[in-house]
XYZ file of C-alpha atoms in Angstrom:
160
model
C 79.870 -15.597 -97.186
C 77.563 -14.692 -94.310
C 74.064 -16.117 -94.359
C 71.519 -13.715 -95.885
C 68.623 -12.770 -93.639
C 65.647 -10.744 -94.735
C 65.255 -7.500 -92.821
C 62.007 -7.082 -90.948
C 60.085 -3.857 -90.873
C 60.344 -1.989 -87.592
C 57.393 -2.635 -85.327
C 55.041 0.194 -84.539
C 54.269 0.496 -80.892
C 50.851 1.578 -79.741
C 50.934 4.473 -77.303
C 48.484 6.652 -75.415
C 48.481 10.306 -74.470
C 46.029 12.610 -72.737
C 45.679 16.156 -74.034
C 44.331 18.630 -71.511
C 42.817 21.982 -72.471
C 45.150 24.907 -72.037
C 42.367 27.423 -72.600
C 38.566 27.337 -72.922
C 36.070 30.087 -73.608
C 32.794 30.976 -75.284
C 32.267 33.334 -78.211
C 28.985 35.260 -77.828
C 28.960 36.808 -81.287
C 30.845 39.927 -80.246
C 33.571 38.832 -77.803
C 35.128 35.927 -75.943
C 33.404 35.558 -72.546
C 33.319 33.396 -69.433
C 29.619 32.650 -69.964
C 27.750 30.656 -67.331
C 30.645 30.283 -64.918
C 33.250 29.417 -67.522
C 33.972 26.408 -69.655
C 32.554 26.118 -73.155
C 28.911 26.747 -74.145
C 26.801 26.398 -77.283
C 23.488 27.840 -78.498
C 22.092 28.978 -81.815
C 18.415 29.496 -80.937
C 16.552 31.359 -78.197
C 19.224 33.959 -77.489
C 22.571 35.168 -78.734
C 24.606 32.532 -80.558
C 27.204 30.888 -78.312
C 30.148 28.844 -79.580
C 32.542 27.267 -77.104
C 36.167 26.427 -77.809
C 38.899 24.476 -76.026
C 42.489 24.723 -77.242
C 45.316 22.315 -76.478
C 48.421 24.277 -77.401
C 51.088 22.175 -79.095
C 50.507 18.979 -77.100
C 49.499 16.857 -80.114
C 52.291 18.296 -82.249
C 54.809 17.411 -79.512
C 54.010 13.714 -80.000
C 55.792 13.840 -83.357
C 54.641 12.166 -86.561
C 51.791 9.947 -85.413
C 48.721 8.176 -86.694
C 45.728 8.417 -84.366
C 43.950 5.069 -84.056
C 41.387 6.059 -81.408
C 40.371 9.175 -79.495
C 37.856 9.887 -76.751
C 36.763 13.207 -75.296
C 35.630 13.493 -71.680
C 32.903 16.047 -70.978
C 31.542 17.191 -67.613
C 28.338 19.100 -68.448
C 27.154 22.156 -66.550
C 23.719 21.676 -64.976
C 20.837 22.526 -67.310
C 17.077 22.252 -66.958
C 16.644 20.423 -70.273
C 18.437 17.714 -72.219
C 20.625 18.985 -75.043
C 22.812 17.694 -77.841
C 26.491 18.614 -77.848
C 27.791 19.223 -81.373
C 31.575 18.892 -81.418
C 33.860 20.003 -84.259
C 37.527 20.696 -84.801
C 38.149 24.455 -84.838
C 40.792 27.107 -84.412
C 40.811 30.303 -82.355
C 40.393 33.698 -83.977
C 39.656 37.167 -82.607
C 36.257 36.973 -84.338
C 35.199 33.589 -82.935
C 36.058 29.936 -83.580
C 36.763 28.855 -87.146
C 35.178 25.436 -87.612
C 36.940 22.855 -89.768
C 35.116 19.807 -91.068
C 32.543 17.390 -89.727
C 30.741 17.441 -86.389
C 30.076 14.723 -83.854
C 26.812 14.749 -81.921
C 26.215 13.373 -78.437
C 23.027 13.624 -76.359
C 23.384 15.132 -72.877
C 20.658 14.121 -70.440
C 19.526 16.271 -67.515
C 21.655 15.370 -64.507
C 24.516 13.884 -66.547
C 27.804 14.348 -64.699
C 30.251 12.826 -67.180
C 30.269 11.704 -70.806
C 32.874 9.951 -72.893
C 32.605 10.731 -76.602
C 34.335 8.844 -79.421
C 35.976 11.560 -81.535
C 38.256 9.282 -83.569
C 36.577 10.470 -86.786
C 37.846 14.049 -86.317
C 40.951 13.420 -84.194
C 43.475 13.628 -87.046
C 42.541 17.311 -87.402
C 43.874 17.920 -83.881
C 47.372 17.206 -85.208
C 47.283 20.515 -87.086
C 48.916 23.157 -84.869
C 46.397 25.498 -83.270
C 43.398 23.203 -83.725
C 41.102 22.580 -80.771
C 37.507 21.465 -80.272
C 34.416 23.641 -80.488
C 30.826 23.247 -79.290
C 28.793 24.390 -82.286
C 25.276 23.059 -81.656
C 21.818 24.599 -81.780
C 20.555 23.724 -78.293
C 21.734 25.503 -75.155
C 24.277 23.671 -73.036
C 27.800 23.859 -71.734
C 30.662 21.857 -70.296
C 33.117 22.606 -67.536
C 36.776 23.312 -68.240
C 38.207 21.826 -65.062
C 39.393 18.430 -63.883
C 39.260 15.923 -66.722
C 36.500 17.766 -68.594
C 37.459 18.548 -72.208
C 40.458 16.207 -71.987
C 41.226 13.994 -74.975
C 42.682 10.493 -74.637
C 44.329 9.441 -77.878
C 45.737 6.077 -78.883
C 48.326 6.338 -81.626
C 51.221 4.773 -83.461
C 54.370 6.559 -84.569
C 55.100 6.949 -88.283
């Protein structure tokens, strides 16, 4: 008889991917606009409500069945005259504005900031749902660019 050997579980390899926005815009309460030179903007006080949204198409879905172990979002803020707090949430596109899903992540944006890296691991699993992107849903006025690496998401994951 051949010698019996216990089978080992397949190893899970850790991988990385970068999701880049395929579309970004701002909902002004009545329509999608290219407010403030484009990108995504937020505001809920001192003027019409603004809610920004970036969508990523089916990039996350194309990775297959994965478990996200870490995720960071790169933001390149537009210039503003005052510090603001970016409020980030998972959301989907609709013809009547972004539909927010779940918790938010807050990050302070100082005057003159040119780049921020935000840990979004806590909400990253929601990005695996087709059609889900990221929205700026905060109270204070501010916006981020939608060019270069701004609004890109670096995810670390394992396959299931």
